[in-house]
């Protein structure tokens, strides 16, 4: 007399989600069965749980059957009341009980439903969730793929574009990365950083300019110009930004 099922609710997916892969990753049972997978979805999918009464309250009263008083669902955290809605099904006035939720984690979740404090016959049921399948958009050099909008955006000064492995999807994606100390980039939309000249340094990641070494210091002989070092004994660099120390 009771039918339980999960139904997908409409949502707007980021452009990075592959629509074909999404369709292949999603399925719903017409009627949930005890300890079976009622729905296979991806993280972020909103669902509506529906418990349909195929008899209806009026008929239950006429045949002296138990009425559906409190209908609750347990979705992993606590029991929550399902909302009652009236409808007409094949000319039968009846009711259904609904509860909206969204899948937030991958894995297998157990969902339980009870009526008047007692589990219904098809409860508990299972929901399987995976990460949304992604599609890869190739960005031009000097740009990165925005994770939500799925569009390419220009790298700002102090950064350059690089292919970075996304741990979640295992796909190489264009990302804007900070220039390392000793390097800089004063323009936007670049695919590489520039090394500081001798006598100059950049101590912090993401530098847009190089600083001149103080008098008495230089970067000569240093591959990574992240800082300046004092001249050796007997040598000097009398001016700021001197390329080298000299006797």
PDB file of C-alpha atoms in Angstrom:
ATOM      1  CA  UNK A   1       0.000   0.000   0.000  1.00  0.00           C
ATOM      2  CA  UNK A   2       3.053   2.288   0.337  1.00  0.00           C
ATOM      3  CA  UNK A   3       5.612   3.085  -2.362  1.00  0.00           C
ATOM      4  CA  UNK A   4       8.937   4.798  -1.656  1.00  0.00           C
ATOM      5  CA  UNK A   5      11.097   6.402  -4.309  1.00  0.00           C
ATOM      6  CA  UNK A   6      13.638   9.161  -4.846  1.00  0.00           C
ATOM      7  CA  UNK A   7      13.186  11.731  -7.602  1.00  0.00           C
ATOM      8  CA  UNK A   8      15.773  14.203  -8.965  1.00  0.00           C
ATOM      9  CA  UNK A   9      15.123  17.910  -8.562  1.00  0.00           C
ATOM     10  CA  UNK A  10      16.288  20.367 -11.209  1.00  0.00           C
ATOM     11  CA  UNK A  11      19.582  22.111 -10.600  1.00  0.00           C
ATOM     12  CA  UNK A  12      22.160  24.134 -12.542  1.00  0.00           C
ATOM     13  CA  UNK A  13      25.463  22.308 -12.886  1.00  0.00           C
ATOM     14  CA  UNK A  14      28.826  24.074 -13.426  1.00  0.00           C
ATOM     15  CA  UNK A  15      30.109  24.097 -17.000  1.00  0.00           C
ATOM     16  CA  UNK A  16      32.937  21.819 -15.877  1.00  0.00           C
ATOM     17  CA  UNK A  17      30.472  18.953 -15.365  1.00  0.00           C
ATOM     18  CA  UNK A  18      30.203  16.595 -18.342  1.00  0.00           C
ATOM     19  CA  UNK A  19      26.458  16.306 -19.187  1.00  0.00           C
ATOM     20  CA  UNK A  20      26.839  12.928 -20.930  1.00  0.00           C
ATOM     21  CA  UNK A  21      28.822  11.499 -18.038  1.00  0.00           C
ATOM     22  CA  UNK A  22      26.295  12.981 -15.607  1.00  0.00           C
ATOM     23  CA  UNK A  23      23.434  11.209 -17.367  1.00  0.00           C
ATOM     24  CA  UNK A  24      25.352   7.922 -17.339  1.00  0.00           C
ATOM     25  CA  UNK A  25      26.121   8.293 -13.622  1.00  0.00           C
ATOM     26  CA  UNK A  26      22.518   8.915 -12.550  1.00  0.00           C
ATOM     27  CA  UNK A  27      19.712   6.400 -12.153  1.00  0.00           C
ATOM     28  CA  UNK A  28      16.577   6.031  -9.996  1.00  0.00           C
ATOM     29  CA  UNK A  29      14.518   2.974  -9.105  1.00  0.00           C
ATOM     30  CA  UNK A  30      10.815   3.144  -9.925  1.00  0.00           C
ATOM     31  CA  UNK A  31      10.105   1.770  -6.455  1.00  0.00           C
ATOM     32  CA  UNK A  32      12.662   1.366  -3.679  1.00  0.00           C
ATOM     33  CA  UNK A  33      13.165  -2.093  -2.182  1.00  0.00           C
ATOM     34  CA  UNK A  34      14.595  -2.945   1.211  1.00  0.00           C
ATOM     35  CA  UNK A  35      18.427  -2.813   1.360  1.00  0.00           C
ATOM     36  CA  UNK A  36      18.690  -2.142  -2.386  1.00  0.00           C
ATOM     37  CA  UNK A  37      20.142   0.868  -4.199  1.00  0.00           C
ATOM     38  CA  UNK A  38      17.245   3.266  -4.649  1.00  0.00           C
ATOM     39  CA  UNK A  39      19.267   5.957  -6.438  1.00  0.00           C
ATOM     40  CA  UNK A  40      22.714   6.388  -7.993  1.00  0.00           C
ATOM     41  CA  UNK A  41      23.633  10.064  -8.171  1.00  0.00           C
ATOM     42  CA  UNK A  42      26.540  12.491  -8.065  1.00  0.00           C
ATOM     43  CA  UNK A  43      27.510  14.880  -5.274  1.00  0.00           C
ATOM     44  CA  UNK A  44      25.464  18.073  -5.481  1.00  0.00           C
ATOM     45  CA  UNK A  45      22.300  16.395  -6.798  1.00  0.00           C
ATOM     46  CA  UNK A  46      19.139  17.618  -5.029  1.00  0.00           C
ATOM     47  CA  UNK A  47      16.576  14.887  -4.378  1.00  0.00           C
ATOM     48  CA  UNK A  48      12.970  14.627  -3.347  1.00  0.00           C
ATOM     49  CA  UNK A  49      12.046  11.567  -1.321  1.00  0.00           C
ATOM     50  CA  UNK A  50       8.433  10.512  -1.852  1.00  0.00           C
ATOM     51  CA  UNK A  51       6.368   8.054   0.161  1.00  0.00           C
ATOM     52  CA  UNK A  52       3.111   7.448  -1.729  1.00  0.00           C
ATOM     53  CA  UNK A  53       0.019   6.112   0.013  1.00  0.00           C
ATOM     54  CA  UNK A  54      -1.825   4.042  -2.615  1.00  0.00           C
ATOM     55  CA  UNK A  55      -4.906   3.635  -0.392  1.00  0.00           C
ATOM     56  CA  UNK A  56      -5.575   7.177   0.795  1.00  0.00           C
ATOM     57  CA  UNK A  57      -6.767   8.446   4.136  1.00  0.00           C
ATOM     58  CA  UNK A  58     -10.484   8.412   3.192  1.00  0.00           C
ATOM     59  CA  UNK A  59     -10.320   4.747   2.197  1.00  0.00           C
ATOM     60  CA  UNK A  60      -8.310   3.896   5.293  1.00  0.00           C
ATOM     61  CA  UNK A  61     -11.067   5.392   7.419  1.00  0.00           C
ATOM     62  CA  UNK A  62     -13.756   3.440   5.555  1.00  0.00           C
ATOM     63  CA  UNK A  63     -11.990   0.097   6.001  1.00  0.00           C
ATOM     64  CA  UNK A  64     -10.791   0.907   9.528  1.00  0.00           C
ATOM     65  CA  UNK A  65      -7.126   0.669   8.474  1.00  0.00           C
ATOM     66  CA  UNK A  66      -4.277   2.412  10.297  1.00  0.00           C
ATOM     67  CA  UNK A  67      -3.916   6.082   9.397  1.00  0.00           C
ATOM     68  CA  UNK A  68      -0.562   7.548   8.452  1.00  0.00           C
ATOM     69  CA  UNK A  69      -0.008   9.984  11.290  1.00  0.00           C
ATOM     70  CA  UNK A  70       3.637  10.936  11.651  1.00  0.00           C
ATOM     71  CA  UNK A  71       5.809  10.068   8.622  1.00  0.00           C
ATOM     72  CA  UNK A  72       9.546  10.562   9.166  1.00  0.00           C
ATOM     73  CA  UNK A  73      12.781  10.064   7.242  1.00  0.00           C
ATOM     74  CA  UNK A  74      16.298   9.470   8.552  1.00  0.00           C
ATOM     75  CA  UNK A  75      18.863  10.809   6.128  1.00  0.00           C
ATOM     76  CA  UNK A  76      22.093  10.252   8.029  1.00  0.00           C
ATOM     77  CA  UNK A  77      21.820  12.794  10.831  1.00  0.00           C
ATOM     78  CA  UNK A  78      18.403  12.752  12.513  1.00  0.00           C
ATOM     79  CA  UNK A  79      14.760  11.818  12.008  1.00  0.00           C
ATOM     80  CA  UNK A  80      12.825  14.554  10.210  1.00  0.00           C
ATOM     81  CA  UNK A  81       9.130  14.853   9.422  1.00  0.00           C
ATOM     82  CA  UNK A  82       8.060  14.458   5.796  1.00  0.00           C
ATOM     83  CA  UNK A  83       5.626  17.011   4.378  1.00  0.00           C
ATOM     84  CA  UNK A  84       2.139  15.767   3.488  1.00  0.00           C
ATOM     85  CA  UNK A  85       0.653  16.613   0.077  1.00  0.00           C
ATOM     86  CA  UNK A  86      -2.771  15.703  -1.316  1.00  0.00           C
ATOM     87  CA  UNK A  87      -3.130  14.412  -4.880  1.00  0.00           C
ATOM     88  CA  UNK A  88      -5.413  12.435  -7.175  1.00  0.00           C
ATOM     89  CA  UNK A  89      -3.966   9.209  -8.536  1.00  0.00           C
ATOM     90  CA  UNK A  90      -6.040   7.261 -11.093  1.00  0.00           C
ATOM     91  CA  UNK A  91      -9.206   9.000  -9.827  1.00  0.00           C
ATOM     92  CA  UNK A  92      -8.225   8.124  -6.244  1.00  0.00           C
ATOM     93  CA  UNK A  93      -7.871  10.962  -3.761  1.00  0.00           C
ATOM     94  CA  UNK A  94      -4.810  10.113  -1.708  1.00  0.00           C
ATOM     95  CA  UNK A  95      -1.685  11.572  -0.100  1.00  0.00           C
ATOM     96  CA  UNK A  96       2.034  11.504  -0.476  1.00  0.00           C
ATOM     97  CA  UNK A  97       4.774  12.540   1.931  1.00  0.00           C
ATOM     98  CA  UNK A  98       7.850  14.355   0.629  1.00  0.00           C
ATOM     99  CA  UNK A  99      11.243  15.483   1.894  1.00  0.00           C
ATOM    100  CA  UNK A 100      13.850  17.451  -0.080  1.00  0.00           C
ATOM    101  CA  UNK A 101      17.562  17.017   0.454  1.00  0.00           C
ATOM    102  CA  UNK A 102      20.896  17.318  -1.388  1.00  0.00           C
ATOM    103  CA  UNK A 103      23.691  14.762  -1.652  1.00  0.00           C
ATOM    104  CA  UNK A 104      26.892  16.227  -0.166  1.00  0.00           C
ATOM    105  CA  UNK A 105      29.346  13.306   0.073  1.00  0.00           C
ATOM    106  CA  UNK A 106      30.515  10.375  -2.010  1.00  0.00           C
ATOM    107  CA  UNK A 107      29.864   6.815  -0.864  1.00  0.00           C
ATOM    108  CA  UNK A 108      26.909   4.679   0.120  1.00  0.00           C
ATOM    109  CA  UNK A 109      24.252   6.270   2.348  1.00  0.00           C
ATOM    110  CA  UNK A 110      21.480   4.500   4.253  1.00  0.00           C
ATOM    111  CA  UNK A 111      18.033   6.117   4.254  1.00  0.00           C
ATOM    112  CA  UNK A 112      15.229   5.002   6.568  1.00  0.00           C
ATOM    113  CA  UNK A 113      11.522   5.856   6.639  1.00  0.00           C
ATOM    114  CA  UNK A 114       9.053   5.182   9.433  1.00  0.00           C
ATOM    115  CA  UNK A 115       5.324   5.705   9.930  1.00  0.00           C
ATOM    116  CA  UNK A 116       3.901   6.208  13.402  1.00  0.00           C
ATOM    117  CA  UNK A 117       7.273   5.206  14.837  1.00  0.00           C
ATOM    118  CA  UNK A 118       7.549   1.920  12.884  1.00  0.00           C
ATOM    119  CA  UNK A 119       9.839   1.282   9.906  1.00  0.00           C
ATOM    120  CA  UNK A 120       7.977   0.793   6.622  1.00  0.00           C
ATOM    121  CA  UNK A 121       8.483  -2.558   4.875  1.00  0.00           C
ATOM    122  CA  UNK A 122      10.886  -1.260   2.213  1.00  0.00           C
ATOM    123  CA  UNK A 123      13.109   0.590   4.705  1.00  0.00           C
ATOM    124  CA  UNK A 124      16.079   0.946   4.864  1.00  0.00           C
ATOM    125  CA  UNK A 125      17.232   1.738   1.319  1.00  0.00           C
ATOM    126  CA  UNK A 126      20.600   2.784  -0.136  1.00  0.00           C
ATOM    127  CA  UNK A 127      21.825   5.794  -2.108  1.00  0.00           C
ATOM    128  CA  UNK A 128      25.124   5.608  -3.998  1.00  0.00           C
ATOM    129  CA  UNK A 129      26.972   8.872  -4.715  1.00  0.00           C
ATOM    130  CA  UNK A 130      30.093   9.664  -6.752  1.00  0.00           C
ATOM    131  CA  UNK A 131      31.875  12.858  -7.744  1.00  0.00           C
ATOM    132  CA  UNK A 132      30.420  14.668 -10.784  1.00  0.00           C
ATOM    133  CA  UNK A 133      32.146  13.670 -14.043  1.00  0.00           C
ATOM    134  CA  UNK A 134      34.175  16.545 -15.413  1.00  0.00           C
ATOM    135  CA  UNK A 135      34.907  17.740 -18.902  1.00  0.00           C
ATOM    136  CA  UNK A 136      38.215  19.404 -19.695  1.00  0.00           C
ATOM    137  CA  UNK A 137      38.264  22.826 -21.328  1.00  0.00           C
ATOM    138  CA  UNK A 138      41.558  23.802 -22.955  1.00  0.00           C
ATOM    139  CA  UNK A 139      42.563  27.338 -21.949  1.00  0.00           C
ATOM    140  CA  UNK A 140      45.039  29.489 -23.911  1.00  0.00           C
ATOM    141  CA  UNK A 141      48.442  30.145 -22.372  1.00  0.00           C
ATOM    142  CA  UNK A 142      48.283  32.739 -19.617  1.00  0.00           C
ATOM    143  CA  UNK A 143      44.772  31.709 -18.539  1.00  0.00           C
ATOM    144  CA  UNK A 144      43.235  29.237 -16.085  1.00  0.00           C
ATOM    145  CA  UNK A 145      40.026  27.238 -15.921  1.00  0.00           C
ATOM    146  CA  UNK A 146      37.669  28.543 -13.246  1.00  0.00           C
ATOM    147  CA  UNK A 147      36.379  25.522 -11.270  1.00  0.00           C
ATOM    148  CA  UNK A 148      32.776  26.734 -10.876  1.00  0.00           C
ATOM    149  CA  UNK A 149      32.009  28.789 -13.972  1.00  0.00           C
ATOM    150  CA  UNK A 150      34.004  26.485 -16.243  1.00  0.00           C
ATOM    151  CA  UNK A 151      35.317  29.482 -18.209  1.00  0.00           C
ATOM    152  CA  UNK A 152      38.904  30.564 -18.828  1.00  0.00           C
ATOM    153  CA  UNK A 153      40.177  33.650 -16.997  1.00  0.00           C
ATOM    154  CA  UNK A 154      43.419  35.614 -17.395  1.00  0.00           C
ATOM    155  CA  UNK A 155      46.225  35.103 -14.888  1.00  0.00           C
ATOM    156  CA  UNK A 156      46.957  38.338 -12.971  1.00  0.00           C
ATOM    157  CA  UNK A 157      50.439  39.873 -12.551  1.00  0.00           C
ATOM    158  CA  UNK A 158      52.620  37.851 -10.199  1.00  0.00           C
ATOM    159  CA  UNK A 159      51.286  34.571 -11.613  1.00  0.00           C
ATOM    160  CA  UNK A 160      51.740  32.392 -14.693  1.00  0.00           C
ATOM    161  CA  UNK A 161      49.694  29.559 -16.199  1.00  0.00           C
ATOM    162  CA  UNK A 162      50.753  25.958 -15.653  1.00  0.00           C
ATOM    163  CA  UNK A 163      49.205  22.510 -16.103  1.00  0.00           C
ATOM    164  CA  UNK A 164      48.395  21.191 -12.607  1.00  0.00           C
ATOM    165  CA  UNK A 165      47.080  17.716 -11.776  1.00  0.00           C
ATOM    166  CA  UNK A 166      43.640  17.938 -10.159  1.00  0.00           C
ATOM    167  CA  UNK A 167      43.572  15.296  -7.413  1.00  0.00           C
ATOM    168  CA  UNK A 168      39.788  14.934  -7.491  1.00  0.00           C
ATOM    169  CA  UNK A 169      39.431  14.154 -11.192  1.00  0.00           C
ATOM    170  CA  UNK A 170      42.982  13.097 -12.132  1.00  0.00           C
ATOM    171  CA  UNK A 171      42.879  15.583 -15.019  1.00  0.00           C
ATOM    172  CA  UNK A 172      45.583  18.125 -15.866  1.00  0.00           C
ATOM    173  CA  UNK A 173      44.019  21.567 -15.656  1.00  0.00           C
ATOM    174  CA  UNK A 174      45.332  25.032 -16.416  1.00  0.00           C
ATOM    175  CA  UNK A 175      45.940  26.930 -13.188  1.00  0.00           C
ATOM    176  CA  UNK A 176      47.445  30.327 -12.388  1.00  0.00           C
ATOM    177  CA  UNK A 177      50.464  29.716 -10.158  1.00  0.00           C
ATOM    178  CA  UNK A 178      52.482  32.215  -8.088  1.00  0.00           C
ATOM    179  CA  UNK A 179      55.942  33.126  -9.350  1.00  0.00           C
ATOM    180  CA  UNK A 180      58.509  31.639  -6.980  1.00  0.00           C
ATOM    181  CA  UNK A 181      60.933  33.831  -4.958  1.00  0.00           C
ATOM    182  CA  UNK A 182      63.634  35.189  -7.257  1.00  0.00           C
ATOM    183  CA  UNK A 183      61.182  35.469 -10.124  1.00  0.00           C
ATOM    184  CA  UNK A 184      58.516  38.021 -11.041  1.00  0.00           C
ATOM    185  CA  UNK A 185      55.855  38.849 -13.589  1.00  0.00           C
ATOM    186  CA  UNK A 186      54.589  42.397 -14.041  1.00  0.00           C
ATOM    187  CA  UNK A 187      52.091  41.637 -16.802  1.00  0.00           C
ATOM    188  CA  UNK A 188      48.848  39.678 -16.888  1.00  0.00           C
ATOM    189  CA  UNK A 189      48.085  36.690 -19.101  1.00  0.00           C
ATOM    190  CA  UNK A 190      51.587  35.215 -19.077  1.00  0.00           C
ATOM    191  CA  UNK A 191      52.748  31.595 -19.305  1.00  0.00           C
ATOM    192  CA  UNK A 192      56.089  32.086 -17.519  1.00  0.00           C
ATOM    193  CA  UNK A 193      57.784  34.266 -14.919  1.00  0.00           C
ATOM    194  CA  UNK A 194      60.922  36.342 -15.405  1.00  0.00           C
ATOM    195  CA  UNK A 195      64.076  35.931 -13.356  1.00  0.00           C
ATOM    196  CA  UNK A 196      65.318  38.887 -11.361  1.00  0.00           C
ATOM    197  CA  UNK A 197      68.493  40.482 -12.749  1.00  0.00           C
ATOM    198  CA  UNK A 198      71.745  40.229 -10.812  1.00  0.00           C
ATOM    199  CA  UNK A 199      71.684  42.698  -7.956  1.00  0.00           C
ATOM    200  CA  UNK A 200      67.920  42.387  -7.603  1.00  0.00           C
ATOM    201  CA  UNK A 201      65.704  39.972  -5.687  1.00  0.00           C
ATOM    202  CA  UNK A 202      62.084  39.066  -4.935  1.00  0.00           C
ATOM    203  CA  UNK A 203      61.651  37.480  -1.504  1.00  0.00           C
ATOM    204  CA  UNK A 204      57.982  36.465  -1.709  1.00  0.00           C
ATOM    205  CA  UNK A 205      55.893  34.240  -3.997  1.00  0.00           C
ATOM    206  CA  UNK A 206      53.718  36.108  -6.487  1.00  0.00           C
ATOM    207  CA  UNK A 207      56.034  39.103  -6.915  1.00  0.00           C
ATOM    208  CA  UNK A 208      55.258  41.650  -9.616  1.00  0.00           C
ATOM    209  CA  UNK A 209      58.583  43.515  -9.332  1.00  0.00           C
ATOM    210  CA  UNK A 210      62.131  42.840  -8.211  1.00  0.00           C
ATOM    211  CA  UNK A 211      63.782  44.871  -5.471  1.00  0.00           C
ATOM    212  CA  UNK A 212      67.319  46.230  -5.566  1.00  0.00           C
ATOM    213  CA  UNK A 213      69.864  44.792  -3.155  1.00  0.00           C
ATOM    214  CA  UNK A 214      71.086  47.227  -0.504  1.00  0.00           C
ATOM    215  CA  UNK A 215      74.655  48.585  -0.807  1.00  0.00           C
ATOM    216  CA  UNK A 216      77.132  45.960   0.341  1.00  0.00           C
ATOM    217  CA  UNK A 217      74.942  43.089  -0.899  1.00  0.00           C
ATOM    218  CA  UNK A 218      74.392  41.300  -4.192  1.00  0.00           C
ATOM    219  CA  UNK A 219      72.890  38.177  -5.752  1.00  0.00           C
ATOM    220  CA  UNK A 220      75.884  37.306  -7.918  1.00  0.00           C
ATOM    221  CA  UNK A 221      76.355  33.548  -8.256  1.00  0.00           C
ATOM    222  CA  UNK A 222      72.923  32.739  -6.844  1.00  0.00           C
ATOM    223  CA  UNK A 223      70.561  30.795  -9.096  1.00  0.00           C
ATOM    224  CA  UNK A 224      67.553  31.547  -6.888  1.00  0.00           C
ATOM    225  CA  UNK A 225      67.478  35.300  -6.374  1.00  0.00           C
ATOM    226  CA  UNK A 226      65.126  35.240  -3.435  1.00  0.00           C
ATOM    227  CA  UNK A 227      67.411  37.361  -1.272  1.00  0.00           C
ATOM    228  CA  UNK A 228      70.685  39.260  -1.285  1.00  0.00           C
ATOM    229  CA  UNK A 229      73.845  38.162   0.506  1.00  0.00           C
ATOM    230  CA  UNK A 230      76.667  40.332   1.932  1.00  0.00           C
ATOM    231  CA  UNK A 231      79.766  40.831  -0.202  1.00  0.00           C
ATOM    232  CA  UNK A 232      82.772  38.677   0.677  1.00  0.00           C
ATOM    233  CA  UNK A 233      85.492  40.151   2.873  1.00  0.00           C
ATOM    234  CA  UNK A 234      87.530  42.645   0.834  1.00  0.00           C
ATOM    235  CA  UNK A 235      84.776  43.264  -1.688  1.00  0.00           C
ATOM    236  CA  UNK A 236      82.067  45.869  -1.876  1.00  0.00           C
ATOM    237  CA  UNK A 237      78.968  46.909  -3.734  1.00  0.00           C
ATOM    238  CA  UNK A 238      78.842  50.649  -3.179  1.00  0.00           C
ATOM    239  CA  UNK A 239      75.464  51.259  -4.844  1.00  0.00           C
ATOM    240  CA  UNK A 240      72.037  49.711  -4.426  1.00  0.00           C
ATOM    241  CA  UNK A 241      71.275  47.057  -7.016  1.00  0.00           C
ATOM    242  CA  UNK A 242      74.912  46.426  -7.870  1.00  0.00           C
ATOM    243  CA  UNK A 243      75.213  43.455 -10.228  1.00  0.00           C
ATOM    244  CA  UNK A 244      78.276  42.119  -8.436  1.00  0.00           C
ATOM    245  CA  UNK A 245      80.610  42.747  -5.540  1.00  0.00           C
ATOM    246  CA  UNK A 246      84.060  43.977  -6.566  1.00  0.00           C
ATOM    247  CA  UNK A 247      87.400  44.589  -4.788  1.00  0.00           C
TER     248      UNK A 247
END
